[in-house]
Amino acid sequence: MNSLIDKYNIPGPRYTSYPTVPYWDESTFSPEKWKESVIRSFHETNAEEGISIYIHLPFCEALCTFCACHKRITKQHSVEVPYLESVLKEWNLYLDLFNERPKLKELHLGGGTPTFFSPENLKTLLEGIFETVDIAEHPEFSFEGHPNNTTKEHLQTLYNLGFRRVSFGVQDYDPKVQKAINRIQPFENVKNVTEWAKEIGYRGISHDLVFGLPHQNWEAMENTIRKTMELKPDRLAFYSYAHVPWVKGVGQRGFDENDLPSGEEKRRLYEDGKKLLQDLGYIEVGMDHFSLEHDDLYQSLIHKKLHRNFMGYTSSNTQLMIGLGMSAISDSWYAFGQNVKTVEDYQRSVEEGEIPVVKGHVLDEEDLKVRRHILNLMCQLETTFHTHNSFPGLENALEMLKEMEKDGLVEINGHEVKITEAGRAFTRNVAMVFDLRMMRNKPETRIFSMTI
C-alpha cells in the first residue's frame, strides 16, 4: 500500500463537478448563456423531478483554520436581515425566468454557518421561498449546524418547515487538534444537538469527521470515532483535510505543513478509520461517506440513485440546482454559474436586478460525455464506455487504466471499468484518468489538494 500511496498521492480534484472550476472556459460563457441553460433545464425536468436549491449563508462568528469555504467572519448579527432579503430578491430573479411554478425537490442550507442566523430569520427566508413553489413528494431538506450555536429552537423551527436532515461539523475531539484549527467544540455540545435532533424526529443526522488535520494521530482519531459512535448518527462524512493555503481567504494558519500527518500516516488514519466504522456497522457509500443500512444515502446507492453535485453526495437527483447567495454555484447540467464572491458585490447586483453570476462554463458535447463517466465513477464506482461513439483522448485513458489495473485499483471487463475495494481510496485518481481538460492542460502550479 505504501508504494501505491507514493505513486498516486498527487494533487487532484474532488469532482463535485466536471469540468472542475479551474478548468472552466470563461471565454465561451456569458450571463445570457447561463440564463438560456437554466430555462432549458427547468422546462426539461421541472414537471417530473423538480429542482434543487442551495442557499449559501456565509457568516461565521470565528474563523476555523482548516476551512476552505467562502465565508465572512463577523459577530454583528445585524447583517442577517439585509443578506436574507437579498437572497429572496435573487430567487425572484430566477422565478422571472421560469414562467411557471417550480417544483422543489431538494433544499440545502450551507455555509459559512447557517445557524449563525436566528431561527426567526431562517423561517422568514424559507417561507418566502415556499410560498412560490410546489413541494415535491418526499422532498430532501437539509442544513449544516454548528454544534456550538445550534439551538433546540433552530432544530424545531426547521423541522416544522420540512427539514429532516442535519449535518453537524465535528472534525475531531482532540484538544490539541481543536486548538490548531480554532474549533474548540466540547463533546457535550455535539451530544446535546444530536439528542435534540433525534428527539424532535430528524431521520438523517450526519456528523462530519476530518482526517489529516494538524497534530492528528491514530489514537486521537480512534477516540473521535468511538465517541461519535456513542451518539450513533445515521451517516458520516469522513473527509480528507484539503490543505490549500495558497487559496485566498481560506485562513489555513496556526500550523504549517510540518504539523500535518505524512501521506502514509494520513492513509492509515483513513484505512483504520474506515475499518473501525465498518466494524461498528457503517457502510461505505461513494467516496468519503458512510451510512447505516437504513439511511437514505445507502438506499440510494443500492438502487443506483446516488448523485453528486456541489452539495456533495445526495440521495435524490435533480438536473437543475440553483445556488443562491454570495459565491454560490449553480448547475443546469448544461452549464455552471458562480455568483460574485463578496457580500457587498452580491447585494449590489441583486439590488440592480441582475442575477449575480460572475463566472461559469458552458459544457460542450465532450464535456457532457466525460461528466457522465466521472459521475458514474464517483457515485457507483464503475462506468461503461464504447470506443466507437466516445471521445478523443479515450485511448490514452485506457492506457492509464491498464496501469491501474496492474496495481489492483480497477478491473476492466470489455467496455466496463470498476473500481475495486482496494481502489476506493484512489477514486479521485481513477476519475482523473477521464479528465480530458486537465490532461490537455496540466497545471504548472498546485491548484488542488492531495488525493491522499
Short mmCIF file of C-alpha atoms in Angstrom, two decimals:
data_model
loop_
_atom_site.label_atom_id
_atom_site.label_comp_id
_atom_site.label_asym_id
_atom_site.label_seq_id
_atom_site.Cartn_x
_atom_site.Cartn_y
_atom_site.Cartn_z
CA MET A 1 0.00 0.00 0.00
CA ASN A 2 2.82 2.42 0.83
CA SER A 3 4.25 2.16 -2.68
CA LEU A 4 0.81 2.90 -4.13
CA ILE A 5 0.49 5.94 -1.88
CA ASP A 6 3.85 7.20 -3.10
CA LYS A 7 2.73 6.63 -6.69
CA TYR A 8 -0.78 8.07 -6.56
CA ASN A 9 -0.63 10.75 -3.84
CA ILE A 10 -0.79 13.70 -6.23
CA PRO A 11 -2.86 16.89 -6.39
CA GLY A 12 -6.33 16.17 -7.75
CA PRO A 13 -9.95 17.41 -7.78
CA ARG A 14 -12.78 16.12 -5.58
CA TYR A 15 -15.08 16.10 -8.62
CA THR A 16 -18.20 17.77 -7.31
CA SER A 17 -18.36 18.92 -10.94
CA TYR A 18 -16.84 18.34 -14.34
CA PRO A 19 -15.16 20.36 -15.66
CA THR A 20 -13.71 21.39 -12.32
CA VAL A 21 -13.75 25.11 -11.55
CA PRO A 22 -10.09 25.82 -12.51
CA TYR A 23 -10.85 24.45 -15.99
CA TRP A 24 -13.99 26.42 -16.69
CA ASP A 25 -13.74 28.18 -20.06
CA GLU A 26 -15.00 31.65 -19.32
CA SER A 27 -14.37 32.81 -22.90
CA THR A 28 -17.49 30.95 -24.04
CA PHE A 29 -19.60 31.91 -21.02
CA SER A 30 -21.95 34.85 -20.56
CA PRO A 31 -24.86 35.67 -18.23
CA GLU A 32 -27.24 35.31 -21.17
CA LYS A 33 -25.98 31.82 -22.00
CA TRP A 34 -26.34 30.91 -18.34
CA LYS A 35 -29.96 32.06 -18.30
CA GLU A 36 -30.68 30.12 -21.51
CA SER A 37 -29.27 26.93 -19.98
CA VAL A 38 -31.36 27.41 -16.83
CA ILE A 39 -34.57 27.87 -18.84
CA ARG A 40 -33.80 24.80 -20.95
CA SER A 41 -33.04 22.60 -17.95
CA PHE A 42 -36.03 23.86 -15.98
CA HIS A 43 -38.51 23.04 -18.72
CA GLU A 44 -36.93 19.64 -19.36
CA THR A 45 -37.18 18.49 -15.75
CA ASN A 46 -39.45 20.59 -13.56
CA ALA A 47 -42.69 18.65 -14.04
CA GLU A 48 -41.10 15.25 -13.37
CA GLU A 49 -38.21 15.56 -10.95
CA GLY A 50 -38.31 19.17 -9.76
CA ILE A 51 -35.33 21.35 -8.92
CA SER A 52 -32.78 21.76 -6.13
CA ILE A 53 -31.89 24.96 -4.29
CA TYR A 54 -28.65 25.53 -2.44
CA ILE A 55 -28.51 28.62 -0.22
CA HIS A 56 -25.09 29.85 0.84
CA LEU A 57 -25.20 31.52 4.25
CA PRO A 58 -21.63 32.77 4.60
CA PHE A 59 -21.38 34.30 8.06
CA CYS A 60 -19.34 32.78 10.91
CA GLU A 61 -18.51 34.27 14.29
CA ALA A 62 -14.99 32.77 14.28
CA LEU A 63 -12.55 31.54 11.65
CA CYS A 64 -11.93 27.78 11.62
CA THR A 65 -8.40 27.50 10.22
CA PHE A 66 -8.99 24.20 8.39
CA CYS A 67 -11.81 25.70 6.31
CA ALA A 68 -11.51 26.41 2.57
CA CYS A 69 -15.06 27.75 2.10
CA HIS A 70 -16.07 31.28 1.13
CA LYS A 71 -17.18 32.98 4.34
CA ARG A 72 -17.41 36.29 6.17
CA ILE A 73 -16.27 36.47 9.80
CA THR A 74 -18.36 38.77 11.99
CA LYS A 75 -20.12 38.89 15.34
CA GLN A 76 -22.53 41.55 14.08
CA HIS A 77 -25.90 39.86 13.63
CA SER A 78 -27.35 43.00 12.11
CA VAL A 79 -26.11 41.55 8.79
CA GLU A 80 -28.73 38.79 8.87
CA VAL A 81 -31.86 40.51 7.58
CA PRO A 82 -30.27 42.51 4.72
CA TYR A 83 -28.49 39.42 3.46
CA LEU A 84 -31.59 37.22 3.54
CA GLU A 85 -33.61 39.93 1.78
CA SER A 86 -31.01 39.83 -0.99
CA VAL A 87 -31.31 36.04 -1.25
CA LEU A 88 -35.07 36.33 -1.74
CA LYS A 89 -34.55 39.03 -4.37
CA GLU A 90 -32.14 36.76 -6.22
CA TRP A 91 -34.66 33.91 -6.08
CA ASN A 92 -37.32 36.19 -7.57
CA LEU A 93 -34.97 36.92 -10.48
CA TYR A 94 -34.88 33.19 -11.24
CA LEU A 95 -38.67 32.93 -10.88
CA ASP A 96 -38.94 35.53 -13.65
CA LEU A 97 -37.05 33.12 -15.95
CA PHE A 98 -39.21 30.08 -15.24
CA ASN A 99 -42.66 31.33 -16.28
CA GLU A 100 -44.26 28.54 -14.27
CA ARG A 101 -44.29 27.46 -10.64
CA PRO A 102 -41.23 25.39 -9.71
CA LYS A 103 -41.49 22.02 -8.01
CA LEU A 104 -38.93 21.93 -5.19
CA LYS A 105 -37.33 18.53 -4.61
CA GLU A 106 -34.17 19.37 -2.69
CA LEU A 107 -33.06 22.25 -0.49
CA HIS A 108 -29.82 22.67 1.41
CA LEU A 109 -28.59 25.44 3.69
CA GLY A 110 -24.80 25.59 3.66
CA GLY A 111 -22.12 27.96 4.76
CA GLY A 112 -20.41 29.53 6.48
CA THR A 113 -22.63 28.78 9.44
CA PRO A 114 -26.36 28.60 8.67
CA THR A 115 -27.10 28.52 12.41
CA PHE A 116 -25.40 31.93 12.71
CA PHE A 117 -28.85 33.16 11.62
CA SER A 118 -31.68 33.23 14.14
CA PRO A 119 -34.49 30.68 13.82
CA GLU A 120 -36.92 33.54 13.17
CA ASN A 121 -34.90 34.91 10.28
CA LEU A 122 -34.40 31.47 8.74
CA LYS A 123 -38.16 30.92 8.97
CA THR A 124 -38.82 34.20 7.15
CA LEU A 125 -36.36 33.25 4.38
CA LEU A 126 -37.76 29.77 3.87
CA GLU A 127 -41.40 30.81 3.96
CA GLY A 128 -40.55 33.42 1.35
CA ILE A 129 -39.32 30.64 -0.93
CA PHE A 130 -42.00 28.07 -0.10
CA GLU A 131 -44.84 30.41 -0.99
CA THR A 132 -43.50 30.50 -4.57
CA VAL A 133 -43.04 26.74 -5.14
CA ASP A 134 -44.83 23.42 -5.05
CA ILE A 135 -43.14 20.92 -2.74
CA ALA A 136 -42.32 17.60 -4.42
CA GLU A 137 -43.31 14.29 -2.92
CA HIS A 138 -40.64 13.07 -0.47
CA PRO A 139 -38.53 16.25 -0.52
CA GLU A 140 -34.95 16.31 0.81
CA PHE A 141 -34.41 19.38 3.00
CA SER A 142 -31.14 19.59 4.93
CA PHE A 143 -28.89 22.07 6.70
CA GLU A 144 -25.47 22.34 8.28
CA GLY A 145 -25.48 23.05 12.00
CA HIS A 146 -22.61 24.24 14.18
CA PRO A 147 -22.83 22.30 17.47
CA ASN A 148 -21.73 25.37 19.44
CA ASN A 149 -24.59 27.60 18.31
CA THR A 150 -27.37 25.29 17.05
CA THR A 151 -30.26 25.64 19.48
CA LYS A 152 -33.23 23.38 20.05
CA GLU A 153 -35.30 26.22 18.59
CA HIS A 154 -33.24 26.07 15.38
CA LEU A 155 -33.90 22.36 15.08
CA GLN A 156 -37.61 22.60 15.87
CA THR A 157 -38.22 25.57 13.56
CA LEU A 158 -36.54 23.90 10.59
CA TYR A 159 -38.22 20.58 11.33
CA ASN A 160 -41.61 22.31 11.26
CA LEU A 161 -40.67 23.68 7.83
CA GLY A 162 -39.99 20.19 6.44
CA PHE A 163 -36.30 19.64 7.22
CA ARG A 164 -35.44 16.06 8.14
CA ARG A 165 -31.67 16.02 7.67
CA VAL A 166 -29.00 17.88 9.59
CA SER A 167 -25.21 17.67 9.40
CA PHE A 168 -23.06 18.64 12.38
CA GLY A 169 -19.41 19.59 11.86
CA VAL A 170 -17.41 17.63 14.43
CA GLN A 171 -13.97 17.35 12.77
CA ASP A 172 -12.03 15.97 15.79
CA TYR A 173 -12.42 15.83 19.58
CA ASP A 174 -8.72 16.05 20.43
CA PRO A 175 -8.00 19.36 22.29
CA LYS A 176 -4.64 19.88 20.56
CA VAL A 177 -6.20 19.43 17.11
CA GLN A 178 -9.14 21.67 18.01
CA LYS A 179 -6.80 24.43 19.15
CA ALA A 180 -4.76 24.23 15.93
CA ILE A 181 -7.88 24.54 13.75
CA ASN A 182 -9.53 27.13 16.06
CA ARG A 183 -12.58 24.93 16.57
CA ILE A 184 -12.98 24.45 20.32
CA GLN A 185 -16.04 22.24 20.50
CA PRO A 186 -16.80 20.07 23.56
CA PHE A 187 -18.31 16.63 23.07
CA GLU A 188 -21.19 17.72 25.31
CA ASN A 189 -22.28 20.31 22.74
CA VAL A 190 -22.38 17.69 19.95
CA LYS A 191 -24.22 15.28 22.24
CA ASN A 192 -26.86 17.88 23.07
CA VAL A 193 -27.67 18.86 19.48
CA THR A 194 -27.65 15.24 18.27
CA GLU A 195 -30.03 14.11 21.01
CA TRP A 196 -32.29 17.12 20.42
CA ALA A 197 -32.45 16.29 16.72
CA LYS A 198 -33.35 12.66 17.45
CA GLU A 199 -35.97 13.73 19.99
CA ILE A 200 -37.58 16.14 17.50
CA GLY A 201 -37.71 13.48 14.77
CA TYR A 202 -34.83 14.06 12.34
CA ARG A 203 -34.13 10.88 10.39
CA GLY A 204 -30.90 11.81 8.62
CA ILE A 205 -28.47 13.02 11.26
CA SER A 206 -24.90 13.24 10.00
CA HIS A 207 -21.55 14.03 11.61
CA ASP A 208 -18.59 15.37 9.64
CA LEU A 209 -15.19 13.99 10.66
CA VAL A 210 -11.91 15.08 9.05
CA PHE A 211 -8.69 13.07 8.85
CA GLY A 212 -5.29 14.55 8.09
CA LEU A 213 -5.66 17.59 10.37
CA PRO A 214 -2.61 19.11 12.12
CA HIS A 215 -1.28 17.09 15.09
CA GLN A 216 -3.74 14.28 14.37
CA ASN A 217 -2.71 10.70 15.11
CA TRP A 218 -4.49 7.37 15.17
CA GLU A 219 -5.04 7.39 18.93
CA ALA A 220 -6.90 10.70 18.69
CA MET A 221 -8.78 9.62 15.55
CA GLU A 222 -9.89 6.36 17.15
CA ASN A 223 -11.11 8.27 20.21
CA THR A 224 -13.08 10.66 17.98
CA ILE A 225 -14.74 7.78 16.10
CA ARG A 226 -15.62 5.89 19.29
CA LYS A 227 -17.09 9.00 20.89
CA THR A 228 -19.08 9.57 17.70
CA MET A 229 -20.42 6.04 17.98
CA GLU A 230 -21.85 6.85 21.39
CA LEU A 231 -24.26 9.14 19.52
CA LYS A 232 -24.82 6.78 16.52
CA PRO A 233 -25.55 9.28 13.73
CA ASP A 234 -27.34 7.89 10.67
CA ARG A 235 -24.46 8.79 8.39
CA LEU A 236 -20.92 10.12 8.47
CA ALA A 237 -18.79 12.18 6.17
CA PHE A 238 -15.17 11.08 6.74
CA TYR A 239 -13.27 13.70 4.77
CA SER A 240 -9.64 14.12 3.88
CA TYR A 241 -8.41 17.53 5.02
CA ALA A 242 -7.72 19.68 1.95
CA HIS A 243 -4.60 21.72 2.61
CA VAL A 244 -4.82 24.65 0.18
CA PRO A 245 -3.17 27.60 1.97
CA TRP A 246 -2.47 29.32 -1.36
CA VAL A 247 -6.20 29.94 -1.91
CA LYS A 248 -7.06 33.49 -0.88
CA GLY A 249 -9.17 33.79 2.25
CA VAL A 250 -9.06 30.19 3.46
CA GLY A 251 -7.26 31.15 6.68
CA GLN A 252 -5.26 27.93 6.96
CA ARG A 253 -2.80 29.23 9.51
CA GLY A 254 -1.89 28.48 13.13
CA PHE A 255 0.01 25.46 11.82
CA ASP A 256 2.18 24.56 8.84
CA GLU A 257 2.79 21.52 6.68
CA ASN A 258 5.22 20.09 9.22
CA ASP A 259 2.30 19.71 11.65
CA LEU A 260 0.29 17.63 9.19
CA PRO A 261 0.40 13.81 9.08
CA SER A 262 2.58 12.39 6.30
CA GLY A 263 0.91 10.73 3.31
CA GLU A 264 1.48 7.33 4.89
CA GLU A 265 0.17 8.44 8.30
CA LYS A 266 -2.85 10.08 6.70
CA ARG A 267 -3.66 6.95 4.74
CA ARG A 268 -3.51 4.94 7.96
CA LEU A 269 -5.99 7.35 9.55
CA TYR A 270 -8.34 6.66 6.64
CA GLU A 271 -7.81 2.90 6.37
CA ASP A 272 -8.00 2.18 10.11
CA GLY A 273 -10.84 4.68 10.50
CA LYS A 274 -12.76 3.05 7.65
CA LYS A 275 -12.26 -0.42 9.16
CA LEU A 276 -13.44 0.75 12.58
CA LEU A 277 -16.51 2.41 11.09
CA GLN A 278 -17.36 -0.76 9.18
CA ASP A 279 -16.85 -2.87 12.31
CA LEU A 280 -19.33 -0.56 14.03
CA GLY A 281 -21.98 -1.14 11.35
CA TYR A 282 -21.37 1.67 8.84
CA ILE A 283 -21.26 1.00 5.11
CA GLU A 284 -19.04 2.99 2.74
CA VAL A 285 -21.06 4.95 0.19
CA GLY A 286 -19.28 6.53 -2.75
CA MET A 287 -16.16 8.37 -1.59
CA ASP A 288 -15.67 9.71 1.96
CA HIS A 289 -19.19 8.84 3.10
CA PHE A 290 -20.56 6.11 5.36
CA SER A 291 -24.09 5.35 6.48
CA LEU A 292 -26.14 2.86 8.40
CA GLU A 293 -28.16 0.44 6.30
CA HIS A 294 -31.50 2.16 6.95
CA ASP A 295 -30.28 5.59 5.81
CA ASP A 296 -31.42 7.12 2.51
CA LEU A 297 -27.83 7.53 1.33
CA TYR A 298 -27.18 3.79 1.42
CA GLN A 299 -30.58 3.01 -0.07
CA SER A 300 -29.90 5.38 -2.97
CA LEU A 301 -26.61 3.56 -3.60
CA ILE A 302 -28.33 0.18 -3.70
CA HIS A 303 -30.98 1.46 -6.11
CA LYS A 304 -28.37 3.30 -8.23
CA LYS A 305 -29.87 6.71 -7.47
CA LEU A 306 -26.87 8.19 -5.67
CA HIS A 307 -25.95 11.61 -7.07
CA ARG A 308 -23.05 14.02 -6.55
CA ASN A 309 -23.02 17.76 -7.04
CA PHE A 310 -21.66 20.88 -5.34
CA MET A 311 -23.54 19.87 -2.18
CA GLY A 312 -21.62 16.56 -2.11
CA TYR A 313 -23.45 13.23 -2.25
CA THR A 314 -27.24 13.35 -2.29
CA SER A 315 -29.89 10.65 -2.32
CA SER A 316 -32.01 12.47 -4.89
CA ASN A 317 -31.04 13.54 -8.38
CA THR A 318 -32.22 16.75 -9.96
CA GLN A 319 -30.85 18.14 -13.19
CA LEU A 320 -31.19 21.79 -12.18
CA MET A 321 -29.64 23.16 -8.99
CA ILE A 322 -29.96 26.87 -8.30
CA GLY A 323 -27.33 28.30 -5.96
CA LEU A 324 -28.45 31.41 -4.08
CA GLY A 325 -26.21 33.72 -2.11
CA MET A 326 -22.69 35.06 -2.20
CA SER A 327 -20.26 32.73 -4.07
CA ALA A 328 -22.93 30.05 -4.55
CA ILE A 329 -22.51 27.77 -7.58
CA SER A 330 -25.44 26.72 -9.73
CA ASP A 331 -25.65 23.75 -12.10
CA SER A 332 -28.08 23.44 -15.01
CA TRP A 333 -26.33 20.26 -16.27
CA TYR A 334 -25.55 22.14 -19.47
CA ALA A 335 -23.66 24.93 -17.69
CA PHE A 336 -22.27 26.06 -14.36
CA GLY A 337 -22.52 29.56 -12.94
CA GLN A 338 -20.91 31.03 -9.84
CA ASN A 339 -22.05 34.14 -8.00
CA VAL A 340 -19.81 37.04 -7.03
CA LYS A 341 -17.63 36.31 -4.01
CA THR A 342 -18.20 39.27 -1.70
CA VAL A 343 -21.34 40.10 0.23
CA GLU A 344 -21.27 43.73 -0.93
CA ASP A 345 -20.99 42.89 -4.65
CA TYR A 346 -23.66 40.24 -4.28
CA GLN A 347 -26.15 42.58 -2.65
CA ARG A 348 -25.38 45.33 -5.15
CA SER A 349 -26.05 43.04 -8.12
CA VAL A 350 -29.44 41.82 -6.93
CA GLU A 351 -30.47 45.36 -5.99
CA GLU A 352 -29.77 46.29 -9.60
CA GLY A 353 -31.99 43.45 -10.79
CA GLU A 354 -29.17 41.29 -12.10
CA ILE A 355 -28.65 37.60 -11.42
CA PRO A 356 -25.23 37.88 -9.70
CA VAL A 357 -23.43 35.18 -11.70
CA VAL A 358 -19.91 36.40 -12.44
CA LYS A 359 -18.19 33.35 -13.94
CA GLY A 360 -19.11 29.97 -15.34
CA HIS A 361 -18.75 27.35 -18.02
CA VAL A 362 -20.95 26.08 -20.84
CA LEU A 363 -20.42 22.34 -21.33
CA ASP A 364 -19.72 21.12 -24.87
CA GLU A 365 -20.60 17.64 -26.14
CA GLU A 366 -17.31 16.17 -24.97
CA ASP A 367 -17.73 17.70 -21.52
CA LEU A 368 -21.16 16.12 -21.18
CA LYS A 369 -19.81 12.67 -22.04
CA VAL A 370 -16.84 12.97 -19.70
CA ARG A 371 -19.06 14.33 -16.95
CA ARG A 372 -21.26 11.26 -17.11
CA HIS A 373 -18.28 8.91 -16.80
CA ILE A 374 -16.84 10.78 -13.83
CA LEU A 375 -20.23 10.96 -12.14
CA ASN A 376 -20.65 7.19 -12.61
CA LEU A 377 -17.24 6.54 -11.04
CA MET A 378 -17.83 8.86 -8.11
CA CYS A 379 -21.32 7.51 -7.36
CA GLN A 380 -21.33 3.86 -8.50
CA LEU A 381 -17.57 3.16 -8.67
CA GLU A 382 -17.97 1.96 -12.25
CA THR A 383 -18.65 3.22 -15.77
CA THR A 384 -19.19 1.80 -19.23
CA PHE A 385 -17.85 3.29 -22.45
CA HIS A 386 -17.79 2.39 -26.14
CA THR A 387 -14.83 3.46 -28.26
CA HIS A 388 -16.88 3.85 -31.45
CA ASN A 389 -19.02 6.65 -30.01
CA SER A 390 -16.77 8.01 -27.34
CA PHE A 391 -14.36 10.93 -27.49
CA PRO A 392 -10.77 11.84 -28.37
CA GLY A 393 -8.39 11.01 -25.56
CA LEU A 394 -10.06 7.76 -24.54
CA GLU A 395 -7.20 5.63 -25.83
CA ASN A 396 -4.80 7.47 -23.56
CA ALA A 397 -7.24 6.99 -20.68
CA LEU A 398 -7.33 3.25 -21.38
CA GLU A 399 -3.55 3.03 -21.15
CA MET A 400 -3.60 4.70 -17.74
CA LEU A 401 -6.44 2.45 -16.60
CA LYS A 402 -4.45 -0.63 -17.59
CA GLU A 403 -1.63 0.59 -15.34
CA MET A 404 -4.16 1.00 -12.52
CA GLU A 405 -5.46 -2.50 -13.23
CA LYS A 406 -1.95 -3.87 -12.72
CA ASP A 407 -1.88 -2.06 -9.37
CA GLY A 408 -5.22 -3.63 -8.37
CA LEU A 409 -7.17 -0.37 -8.32
CA VAL A 410 -9.62 -1.17 -11.13
CA GLU A 411 -10.99 -4.10 -13.10
CA ILE A 412 -11.53 -3.72 -16.85
CA ASN A 413 -14.08 -6.03 -18.42
CA GLY A 414 -14.60 -5.18 -22.09
CA HIS A 415 -16.13 -1.70 -22.07
CA GLU A 416 -16.68 -1.63 -18.30
CA VAL A 417 -14.35 -0.19 -15.66
CA LYS A 418 -14.94 -0.99 -11.98
CA ILE A 419 -13.07 0.43 -9.01
CA THR A 420 -12.00 -2.40 -6.71
CA GLU A 421 -12.28 -2.41 -2.93
CA ALA A 422 -8.54 -1.66 -2.77
CA GLY A 423 -9.05 1.14 -5.29
CA ARG A 424 -11.74 3.00 -3.31
CA ALA A 425 -9.05 5.08 -1.59
CA PHE A 426 -7.88 6.16 -5.06
CA THR A 427 -11.28 7.02 -6.57
CA ARG A 428 -10.18 10.58 -7.33
CA ASN A 429 -7.15 9.23 -9.21
CA VAL A 430 -9.31 6.93 -11.34
CA ALA A 431 -11.68 9.79 -12.18
CA MET A 432 -8.69 11.95 -13.19
CA VAL A 433 -7.93 9.49 -16.00
CA PHE A 434 -11.11 10.68 -17.75
CA ASP A 435 -10.48 14.38 -17.06
CA LEU A 436 -9.54 15.39 -20.59
CA ARG A 437 -9.41 19.12 -19.85
CA MET A 438 -6.81 18.60 -17.14
CA MET A 439 -4.87 16.06 -19.21
CA ARG A 440 -4.55 18.55 -22.06
CA ASN A 441 -3.56 21.44 -19.82
CA LYS A 442 -1.79 20.11 -16.76
CA PRO A 443 -1.32 22.85 -14.16
CA GLU A 444 2.14 24.29 -13.75
CA THR A 445 1.41 25.24 -10.14
CA ARG A 446 -0.51 23.34 -7.49
CA ILE A 447 -4.22 24.14 -7.64
CA PHE A 448 -5.76 21.07 -5.96
CA SER A 449 -5.34 19.34 -2.60
CA MET A 450 -3.55 15.98 -2.49
CA THR A 451 -5.68 12.95 -3.34
CA ILE A 452 -4.47 11.07 -0.26
#
